[in-house]
XYZ file of N, CA and C in Angstrom:
741
model
N 90.520 123.308 58.488
C 90.406 123.726 57.208
C 90.699 125.332 56.946
N 91.783 125.772 56.020
C 91.939 127.066 55.868
C 90.978 127.846 55.022
N 90.653 129.193 55.224
C 89.971 129.858 54.514
C 90.424 130.972 53.507
N 89.724 130.882 52.521
C 90.012 132.056 51.571
C 88.646 132.701 51.131
N 89.087 134.119 51.305
C 87.728 135.018 51.548
C 87.634 135.752 50.160
N 86.566 135.727 49.444
C 86.432 136.696 47.985
C 85.278 137.748 48.600
N 85.812 139.043 48.090
C 84.895 140.131 48.576
C 84.188 140.683 47.080
N 82.903 140.869 47.100
C 82.374 141.366 45.912
C 81.289 142.587 46.488
N 81.832 143.774 46.471
C 80.860 144.956 46.840
C 79.645 145.013 46.065
N 79.679 144.698 44.632
C 78.743 144.797 43.828
C 78.061 143.360 43.707
N 76.856 143.107 44.079
C 76.292 141.689 44.072
C 76.311 141.069 42.651
N 76.201 142.138 41.663
C 76.014 141.662 40.151
C 77.394 141.191 39.528
N 78.496 141.834 40.196
C 79.747 141.078 39.999
C 79.774 139.751 40.194
N 79.555 139.472 41.390
C 79.488 137.961 41.857
C 78.682 137.086 40.933
N 77.328 137.522 40.576
C 76.388 136.728 39.749
C 77.167 136.554 38.380
N 77.876 137.674 37.843
C 78.470 137.562 36.594
C 79.535 136.626 36.421
N 80.387 136.650 37.616
C 81.492 135.653 37.695
C 80.987 134.307 37.701
N 79.978 133.880 38.552
C 79.379 132.541 38.692
C 78.724 132.105 37.447
N 78.246 133.197 36.876
C 77.409 132.878 35.730
C 78.372 132.413 34.460
N 79.279 133.020 34.404
C 80.326 132.941 33.263
C 80.928 131.618 33.004
N 80.886 130.767 34.036
C 81.423 129.490 34.167
C 80.681 128.629 33.415
N 81.179 127.648 32.535
C 80.534 126.617 31.922
C 80.285 125.504 32.902
N 79.538 124.523 32.340
C 79.102 123.678 33.137
C 80.226 122.529 33.802
N 81.348 122.509 32.992
C 82.694 121.789 33.195
C 83.572 122.604 33.616
N 83.366 124.111 33.873
C 84.449 124.686 34.534
C 84.169 125.333 35.706
N 83.971 124.581 36.855
C 83.560 125.203 38.057
C 84.629 125.444 38.718
N 85.502 126.586 38.271
C 86.753 126.795 38.961
C 86.851 128.414 39.007
N 87.624 128.945 40.183
C 87.801 130.415 40.181
C 89.372 130.470 40.558
N 89.700 131.741 40.020
C 91.184 132.034 40.348
C 91.223 132.396 41.922
N 92.265 132.617 42.403
C 92.438 133.356 43.834
C 92.090 134.554 43.941
N 91.704 135.173 44.865
C 91.626 136.657 45.458
C 93.209 137.132 45.413
N 93.222 138.095 45.069
C 94.702 138.946 45.029
C 95.190 138.735 46.796
N 96.506 138.190 46.643
C 97.183 138.302 48.020
C 97.112 136.664 48.670
N 96.270 135.820 48.160
C 95.935 134.415 48.674
C 96.849 133.437 48.051
N 97.177 132.680 48.845
C 98.058 131.431 48.160
C 97.532 130.096 48.766
N 97.650 129.183 47.789
C 97.297 127.586 48.340
C 98.242 126.575 47.785
N 98.244 125.388 48.484
C 99.014 124.323 47.890
C 98.362 123.448 46.908
N 98.814 123.088 46.159
C 98.356 121.930 45.144
C 97.866 120.729 45.747
N 96.400 120.508 45.757
C 95.541 119.441 46.252
C 94.914 119.925 47.618
N 95.408 120.812 47.997
C 94.768 121.448 49.399
C 93.275 121.938 49.310
N 92.578 121.197 50.294
C 91.237 121.611 50.554
C 90.957 122.891 51.278
N 90.421 123.800 50.857
C 90.098 125.132 51.571
C 88.757 125.513 51.722
N 88.229 126.340 52.633
C 86.587 126.689 52.693
C 86.867 128.277 52.066
N 86.074 128.298 50.887
C 85.955 129.738 50.064
C 84.779 130.300 50.692
N 85.144 131.539 51.273
C 83.870 132.425 51.816
C 83.500 133.640 50.578
N 82.446 133.784 50.305
C 82.048 134.880 49.309
C 81.057 135.860 49.985
N 81.818 137.007 50.297
C 81.278 138.026 50.996
C 80.826 139.134 50.048
N 79.483 139.233 50.137
C 78.893 140.225 48.934
C 78.124 141.190 49.503
N 78.180 142.418 48.341
C 77.377 143.322 48.639
C 77.871 144.178 49.845
N 76.964 145.583 50.091
C 77.464 146.448 51.094
C 77.154 145.860 52.532
N 76.147 145.260 52.673
C 75.716 144.436 53.839
C 76.567 143.262 54.295
N 77.322 142.884 53.306
C 78.276 141.625 53.455
C 77.629 140.395 53.918
N 76.660 140.017 53.289
C 76.174 138.853 53.224
C 76.874 137.597 52.813
N 77.016 136.492 53.656
C 78.296 135.541 52.988
C 77.427 134.245 52.835
N 78.233 133.703 52.000
C 77.870 132.185 51.920
C 79.332 131.455 51.616
N 79.381 130.007 51.747
C 80.887 129.293 51.510
C 80.583 128.053 50.863
N 81.980 127.638 50.388
C 81.875 126.263 49.741
C 83.216 125.768 49.844
N 83.368 124.467 50.281
C 84.643 123.728 50.012
C 85.111 123.757 48.505
N 86.262 123.656 48.664
C 87.118 123.572 47.182
C 88.577 123.265 47.233
N 88.801 122.427 46.118
C 90.204 121.849 46.108
C 91.056 122.729 45.237
N 92.169 123.034 45.670
C 93.136 123.883 44.920
C 93.939 122.941 43.982
N 94.262 123.825 42.836
C 95.262 123.161 41.827
C 96.108 124.354 41.369
N 97.316 123.665 41.188
C 98.285 124.734 40.502
C 98.390 124.352 39.048
N 98.217 125.226 38.016
C 98.269 124.855 36.713
C 99.114 125.809 36.139
N 99.073 125.730 34.649
C 99.566 126.983 33.773
C 99.316 128.214 34.146
N 97.975 128.365 34.289
C 97.400 129.648 34.275
C 97.474 130.217 35.826
N 98.010 129.549 36.641
C 98.320 129.990 38.118
C 97.129 129.151 39.058
N 96.962 129.200 40.169
C 96.318 128.639 41.153
C 94.783 128.777 40.827
N 94.061 127.648 40.907
C 92.695 127.604 40.884
C 91.973 127.111 42.043
N 90.729 127.472 42.412
C 90.138 126.579 43.212
C 88.903 125.888 42.441
N 88.704 124.380 42.406
C 87.711 123.580 41.796
C 86.563 123.273 42.924
N 85.353 123.330 42.536
C 83.974 123.336 43.228
C 83.335 121.971 42.768
N 82.651 121.619 43.630
C 81.703 120.280 43.123
C 80.410 120.984 42.706
N 79.730 120.263 41.606
C 78.719 120.870 40.979
C 77.532 121.316 41.865
N 77.354 120.448 42.822
C 75.951 120.624 43.968
C 76.411 122.173 44.650
N 77.923 122.231 44.981
C 78.292 123.510 45.759
C 78.195 124.729 44.700
N 78.499 124.337 43.398
C 78.510 125.727 42.420
C 76.995 126.040 42.380
N 76.072 125.044 42.118
C 74.839 125.373 42.080
C 74.295 126.049 43.109
N 74.628 125.893 44.432
C 74.314 126.687 45.515
C 74.721 127.972 45.644
N 75.923 128.225 45.075
C 76.533 129.523 44.831
C 75.782 130.341 43.794
N 75.549 129.637 42.750
C 74.616 130.169 41.876
C 73.331 130.802 42.384
N 72.731 129.948 42.863
C 71.422 130.444 43.761
C 71.589 131.742 44.543
N 72.738 131.709 45.234
C 72.928 132.884 46.353
C 73.190 134.108 45.558
N 74.050 133.923 44.283
C 74.183 135.176 43.490
C 73.232 135.494 42.872
N 72.164 134.824 42.349
C 70.797 135.427 41.877
C 70.195 135.998 42.655
N 69.952 135.591 44.027
C 69.278 136.338 44.844
C 69.814 137.667 45.521
N 71.225 137.630 45.550
C 71.904 138.896 45.914
C 71.586 139.851 44.893
N 71.950 139.246 43.533
C 71.760 140.295 42.360
C 70.485 140.906 42.441
N 69.454 140.026 42.526
C 68.112 140.444 42.520
C 67.804 141.631 43.628
N 68.272 141.415 44.518
C 68.147 142.461 45.780
C 69.172 143.240 45.921
N 69.792 143.858 44.776
C 71.038 144.620 44.709
C 70.670 145.999 45.443
N 71.772 146.575 46.065
C 71.657 147.695 46.893
C 70.668 148.909 46.410
N 70.821 149.264 45.044
C 70.008 150.343 44.555
C 68.586 150.112 44.720
N 68.027 148.644 44.895
C 66.747 148.593 45.159
C 66.232 148.646 46.618
N 67.181 148.895 47.440
C 66.665 148.749 48.731
C 66.810 150.038 49.472
N 65.743 150.178 50.366
C 65.511 151.452 51.136
C 66.865 151.769 52.039
N 67.528 152.945 52.514
C 68.209 153.001 53.361
C 68.212 152.333 54.613
N 69.092 151.863 55.375
C 68.908 151.066 56.585
C 68.875 152.332 57.586
N 67.927 151.717 58.638
C 67.948 152.905 59.898
C 68.209 152.207 61.112
N 68.502 153.013 62.089
C 68.951 152.565 63.402
C 68.039 151.671 63.792
N 66.646 151.723 63.726
C 65.625 150.891 64.116
C 65.438 149.819 63.400
N 66.066 149.373 62.315
C 65.730 148.583 61.319
C 65.273 147.329 62.283
N 63.905 146.759 61.834
C 63.616 145.634 62.366
C 64.308 144.230 61.964
N 64.433 142.993 62.806
C 65.107 141.995 62.394
C 64.555 141.189 61.185
N 63.225 141.591 60.518
C 62.758 140.841 59.557
C 62.105 141.869 58.578
N 62.731 141.890 57.421
C 62.149 143.010 56.589
C 61.198 142.536 55.754
N 60.067 143.378 55.460
C 58.978 142.956 54.534
C 59.382 142.599 53.227
N 58.659 141.917 52.352
C 57.384 141.360 52.845
C 57.693 139.951 53.651
N 56.738 139.627 54.623
C 57.116 138.575 55.494
C 56.273 137.382 54.817
N 55.635 137.366 53.859
C 54.797 136.250 53.567
C 55.422 135.848 51.999
N 55.311 134.611 51.875
C 55.744 134.099 50.253
C 54.519 133.669 49.509
N 54.746 133.960 48.050
C 53.663 133.294 47.747
C 53.540 131.691 47.635
N 52.440 131.195 47.559
C 52.294 129.666 47.630
C 53.100 128.954 46.497
N 53.176 129.659 45.300
C 53.862 128.923 44.332
C 55.559 129.105 44.331
N 55.863 129.979 45.439
C 57.459 130.165 45.386
C 57.950 129.967 47.006
N 59.150 129.305 47.046
C 59.972 128.815 46.247
C 59.418 127.600 45.591
N 60.025 126.964 44.615
C 59.543 125.463 44.132
C 59.119 124.518 44.962
N 58.193 123.741 44.762
C 57.487 122.820 45.669
C 58.297 121.652 46.182
N 59.600 121.515 45.576
C 60.287 120.573 46.007
C 60.686 120.514 47.437
N 60.337 119.404 48.215
C 60.621 119.826 49.726
C 59.470 120.257 50.620
N 58.222 120.186 49.849
C 56.987 120.587 50.491
C 56.712 119.320 51.514
N 56.399 119.819 52.827
C 56.151 118.654 53.762
C 57.269 118.279 54.585
N 58.615 119.082 54.340
C 59.569 118.779 55.095
C 59.640 119.043 56.710
N 60.243 118.320 57.431
C 60.295 118.840 58.739
C 61.446 119.808 59.322
N 61.154 120.964 59.653
C 61.930 122.044 59.896
C 62.095 122.250 61.397
N 63.126 122.187 62.091
C 63.357 122.768 63.236
C 63.870 123.949 63.421
N 63.341 124.961 64.175
C 63.606 126.431 64.148
C 63.846 126.616 65.732
N 65.050 127.115 66.053
C 65.691 127.239 67.384
C 66.069 128.690 67.499
N 65.405 129.436 68.313
C 65.738 130.843 68.584
C 65.045 131.058 70.069
N 65.673 131.955 70.768
C 65.076 132.316 72.013
C 64.105 133.398 71.921
N 64.079 134.149 70.696
C 63.211 135.308 70.523
C 61.942 134.824 69.979
N 61.008 135.206 70.687
C 59.531 134.775 70.263
C 59.113 135.242 68.755
N 59.413 136.310 68.653
C 58.955 137.216 67.432
C 59.720 136.393 66.252
N 60.618 136.254 66.308
C 61.444 135.414 65.227
C 60.813 134.201 65.094
N 60.656 133.591 66.103
C 60.041 131.911 65.983
C 58.689 132.085 65.377
N 57.891 133.057 65.677
C 56.653 133.192 65.023
C 56.791 133.505 63.777
N 57.411 134.388 63.304
C 57.675 134.979 61.979
C 58.061 134.064 60.966
N 59.307 133.248 61.362
C 59.954 132.048 60.696
C 58.962 131.086 60.453
N 58.231 130.850 61.552
C 57.220 129.647 61.560
C 56.221 129.749 60.604
N 55.514 130.977 60.606
C 54.354 131.246 59.649
C 54.896 131.316 58.221
N 56.242 131.950 57.935
C 56.388 131.877 56.801
C 56.740 130.550 55.920
N 57.462 129.696 56.636
C 57.818 128.351 56.311
C 56.365 127.518 56.238
N 55.667 127.637 57.045
C 54.010 126.811 57.181
C 53.395 127.415 55.856
N 53.533 128.665 55.587
C 52.784 129.207 54.248
C 53.327 128.356 52.991
N 54.280 127.921 52.903
C 54.957 127.260 51.800
C 55.044 125.695 51.891
N 54.315 125.234 52.825
C 53.933 123.740 52.983
C 55.027 122.952 53.833
N 55.809 123.600 54.700
C 56.769 123.008 55.377
C 56.269 122.738 56.879
N 56.564 121.704 57.431
C 56.163 121.508 58.940
C 56.984 121.888 59.794
N 56.706 122.711 60.633
C 57.682 123.499 61.642
C 57.639 123.086 63.171
N 58.836 122.880 63.810
C 58.776 122.621 65.127
C 59.606 123.858 65.642
N 59.279 124.333 66.747
C 60.215 125.382 67.417
C 60.721 124.881 68.878
N 62.121 125.449 69.141
C 62.610 125.326 70.452
C 63.229 126.614 70.702
N 63.339 126.889 72.247
C 63.890 128.023 72.590
C 65.329 127.925 73.308
N 65.662 126.894 73.095
C 67.335 126.633 73.582
C 67.776 125.519 73.035
N 69.133 125.473 72.718
C 69.980 124.443 72.430
C 69.650 123.105 73.079
N 69.618 123.038 74.446
C 69.437 122.001 75.084
C 67.998 121.353 74.798
N 67.006 121.957 74.685
C 65.836 121.425 74.262
C 65.748 120.892 72.674
N 66.642 121.586 71.866
C 66.642 121.355 70.402
C 67.568 119.933 70.441
N 68.548 119.756 71.127
C 69.391 118.513 71.239
C 68.738 117.310 71.612
N 67.790 117.300 72.666
C 66.886 116.411 73.120
C 65.901 116.195 71.840
N 65.371 117.155 71.186
C 64.366 116.743 70.344
C 64.872 116.174 69.222
N 66.115 116.513 68.738
C 66.841 115.956 67.455
C 67.162 114.548 67.880
N 67.560 114.081 68.920
C 67.650 112.747 69.427
C 66.524 111.887 69.378
N 65.383 112.439 69.372
C 64.017 111.810 69.354
C 63.249 111.704 68.245
N 63.453 112.770 67.248
C 62.567 112.846 66.311
C 63.519 113.215 64.843
N 62.992 113.089 63.778
C 63.586 113.304 62.434
C 63.393 114.705 61.940
N 64.222 115.204 61.479
C 64.116 116.808 60.889
C 64.877 116.728 59.610
N 64.461 117.500 58.539
C 64.999 117.558 57.183
C 66.055 119.002 57.318
N 65.957 119.863 58.186
C 66.570 120.979 58.188
C 66.403 121.582 59.700
N 67.745 122.133 60.306
C 67.762 122.986 61.358
C 68.199 124.265 61.313
N 67.053 125.210 61.673
C 67.377 126.693 61.553
C 67.677 127.267 62.951
N 68.883 127.703 63.212
C 69.511 127.552 64.319
C 70.153 129.177 64.724
N 69.890 129.554 65.915
C 70.396 131.082 66.153
C 71.684 130.678 66.763
N 72.790 131.571 66.913
C 73.891 131.575 67.434
C 73.622 131.619 68.962
N 73.005 132.971 69.496
C 73.229 133.473 70.866
C 72.030 132.936 71.533
N 72.011 131.589 71.984
C 70.970 130.912 73.015
C 71.302 131.182 74.394
N 70.359 130.853 75.184
C 70.647 131.361 76.664
C 71.596 130.526 77.387
N 72.012 129.341 77.123
C 72.913 128.581 77.948
C 74.009 127.920 76.864
N 73.695 126.752 76.199
C 74.586 126.264 74.956
C 74.458 127.220 73.901
N 75.423 127.616 73.333
C 75.357 128.197 72.179
C 74.858 127.463 70.907
N 74.606 128.119 69.985
C 74.150 127.433 68.623
C 75.527 126.822 67.971
N 76.429 127.394 68.153
C 78.026 126.919 67.636
C 78.096 125.596 68.336
N 77.895 125.478 69.448
C 78.186 124.362 70.506
C 77.278 123.358 69.991
N 75.816 123.508 70.017
C 74.907 122.630 69.590
C 75.266 122.142 68.182
N 75.762 122.902 67.280
C 75.980 122.461 65.838
C 77.298 121.382 65.912
N 78.392 121.774 66.719
C 79.335 120.744 66.846
C 79.048 119.506 67.238
N 78.090 119.645 68.307
C 77.510 118.393 69.026
C 76.890 117.492 68.126
N 76.203 118.158 67.342
C 75.303 117.186 66.337
C 76.163 116.679 65.520
N 77.086 117.394 64.800
C 78.103 116.833 63.802
C 79.284 115.688 64.448
N 79.644 115.952 65.872
C 80.505 115.218 66.355
C 80.029 114.047 66.971
N 78.675 114.195 67.538
C 78.172 112.950 68.328
C 76.965 112.326 67.941
N 76.217 113.131 67.157
C 74.871 112.184 66.660
C 75.089 111.769 65.090
N 74.731 110.576 64.994
C 74.742 109.926 63.750
C 73.515 110.313 62.800
N 73.450 111.461 62.386
C 72.145 112.438 61.860
C 72.802 113.145 60.745
N 72.446 113.059 59.433
C 72.517 113.772 58.420
C 71.705 114.870 58.435
N 71.794 115.979 59.115
C 70.983 117.155 59.426
C 71.638 118.425 58.845
N 71.077 119.107 58.001
C 71.675 120.200 57.350
C 71.243 121.322 58.429
N 72.255 122.133 58.567
C 72.082 123.307 59.701
C 72.305 124.555 58.880
N 71.381 125.478 59.220
C 71.512 127.002 58.555
C 71.235 127.979 59.702
N 72.509 128.662 59.817
C 72.545 129.687 61.027
C 71.778 131.017 60.627
N 70.810 131.182 61.496
C 69.965 132.613 61.251
C 70.214 133.621 62.604
N 71.346 134.450 62.424
C 71.793 135.029 63.444
C 72.382 136.525 63.224
N 72.320 137.184 64.241
C 72.897 138.720 64.041
C 74.334 138.724 64.172
N 74.955 137.624 64.325
C 76.458 137.590 64.316
C 76.919 137.844 62.822
N 77.463 138.824 62.381
C 77.520 139.050 61.182
C 79.161 139.486 60.536
N 79.963 139.098 61.429
C 81.458 139.356 61.005
C 81.932 138.244 60.295
N 83.111 138.333 59.399
C 83.679 137.354 58.747
C 84.083 136.281 59.749
N 84.869 136.519 60.570
C 85.194 135.560 61.667
C 84.066 134.586 62.163
N 82.886 135.290 62.525
C 81.783 134.582 62.853
C 81.496 133.609 61.815
N 81.256 133.962 60.714
C 81.000 133.165 59.488
C 82.292 131.798 59.406
N 83.158 132.298 59.522
C 84.380 131.120 59.350
C 84.005 130.177 60.555
N 83.685 130.555 61.824
C 83.329 129.708 62.920
C 82.469 128.734 62.691
N 81.278 129.429 62.255
C 80.036 128.687 62.018
C 80.305 127.658 61.127
N 80.911 127.927 59.992
C 80.977 126.932 58.911
C 82.024 125.783 59.280
N 82.971 126.238 60.065
C 83.954 125.153 60.733
C 83.412 124.331 61.640
N 82.239 124.751 62.459
C 81.412 123.831 63.281
C 80.730 122.791 62.639
N 80.538 123.111 61.343
C 79.551 122.070 60.454
C 78.162 122.785 59.854
N 78.213 124.123 59.982
C 77.076 124.598 59.392
C 76.968 124.457 57.809
N 75.911 124.492 57.160
C 75.809 124.376 55.832
C 75.455 125.630 54.886
N 74.774 126.618 55.795
C 74.705 127.834 55.223
C 74.406 129.023 56.533
N 74.427 130.316 56.144
C 74.553 131.198 56.879
C 73.709 132.671 56.605
N 72.767 132.900 57.297
C 71.932 134.252 57.221
C 71.899 135.186 58.162
N 72.285 136.350 57.853
C 72.256 137.641 58.895
C 71.121 138.192 59.415
N 70.815 138.472 60.423
C 69.591 139.293 60.635
C 70.017 140.809 60.659
N 69.368 141.670 60.111
C 67.894 141.465 59.761
C 67.944 140.622 58.304
N 66.953 139.893 57.889
C 66.931 138.889 56.843
C 65.563 139.391 56.184
N 65.611 138.966 54.706
C 64.470 139.180 53.849
C 63.792 137.914 53.676
N 62.393 137.468 53.881
C 61.862 136.470 53.838
C 62.013 135.624 52.537
N 62.184 136.264 51.348
C 62.543 135.675 50.004
C 64.000 134.976 50.102
N 64.857 135.737 50.628
C 66.105 135.255 50.747
C 66.239 134.000 51.738
N 65.753 134.080 52.686
C 65.717 133.045 53.574
C 64.929 131.662 53.128
N 63.739 131.963 52.385
C 63.037 130.883 51.804
C 63.692 130.211 50.737
N 64.341 130.854 50.033
C 65.272 130.535 48.926
C 66.421 129.603 49.332
N 67.102 130.118 50.564
C 68.325 129.371 50.923
C 67.786 127.927 51.673
N 66.644 127.983 52.594
C 66.040 126.848 52.998
C 65.882 125.850 51.957
N 65.033 126.267 50.881
C 64.553 125.298 49.997
C 65.807 124.861 48.923
N 66.954 125.708 48.887
C 68.149 125.268 48.162
C 68.654 123.857 49.156
N 68.635 124.091 50.466
C 69.333 122.950 51.207
C 68.435 121.963 51.256
N 67.077 122.156 51.247
C 66.223 120.965 51.146
C 66.355 119.966 49.659
N 66.531 120.843 48.741
C 66.749 120.179 47.316
C 67.866 119.258 47.171
N 68.954 119.935 47.996
C 70.183 119.117 48.063
C 69.993 117.745 48.916
N 69.182 117.952 50.149
C 68.863 116.696 50.758
C 68.226 115.652 50.327
N 67.217 116.208 49.306
C 66.237 115.305 48.527
C 67.218 114.693 47.474
N 68.069 115.381 46.814
C 68.782 114.718 45.814
C 69.833 113.778 46.339
N 70.356 113.846 47.429
C 71.390 112.887 47.969
C 70.467 111.575 48.453
N 69.070 111.781 48.988
C 68.403 110.584 49.162
C 67.609 109.909 47.996
N 67.651 110.560 46.814
C 67.270 109.915 45.469
C 67.779 108.707 45.299
């Protein structure tokens, strides 16, 4: 699937664009210099803010009187709206300047018990990361809002666990000791008959890395260093979609 990249240096521009569409107008014009064929499916990548945090969604292209447009599914548009709201709330002017020694997790580490919404509480989360500090912090954060967390240190261990147990979400690092997170994601999508949402939590921050992750079957992508409220919102957004599909 070909990709089309939108770039928004100011997160508030992205929020305004997403928020300006009506419930029946889930369409966007193409970025300058991009072209599509009528009926073509593309991966729209949204690169937002000076830290270039990104999300993506599949869209179908159409060529109309006003030019080429990309049309999105309602569930994907809602996910984009959630992402836009998070990024606009944490707009650059409210952030302290980055330092060379910036940690991989930004404070606050804890989330209020009442946030995010309780939908998905009790869900089973598998966290795969070879860094014990990341595993401990993410586990404590998710358990504090009622999620049940299992951790693994390698893709091989995670694959064996996924084959044996049920999970509602996989939080996955890219750079693992032997098999990479990308390889694990591809294997889950190709070989296992499980509908398991995958969120990459990784230091790989380039646009090409994001394209590769989504092409491998990832559902979302969060770059380290991460903010606890943002990661929590992304996780609960995926869980709400999983619950809605199973309803």
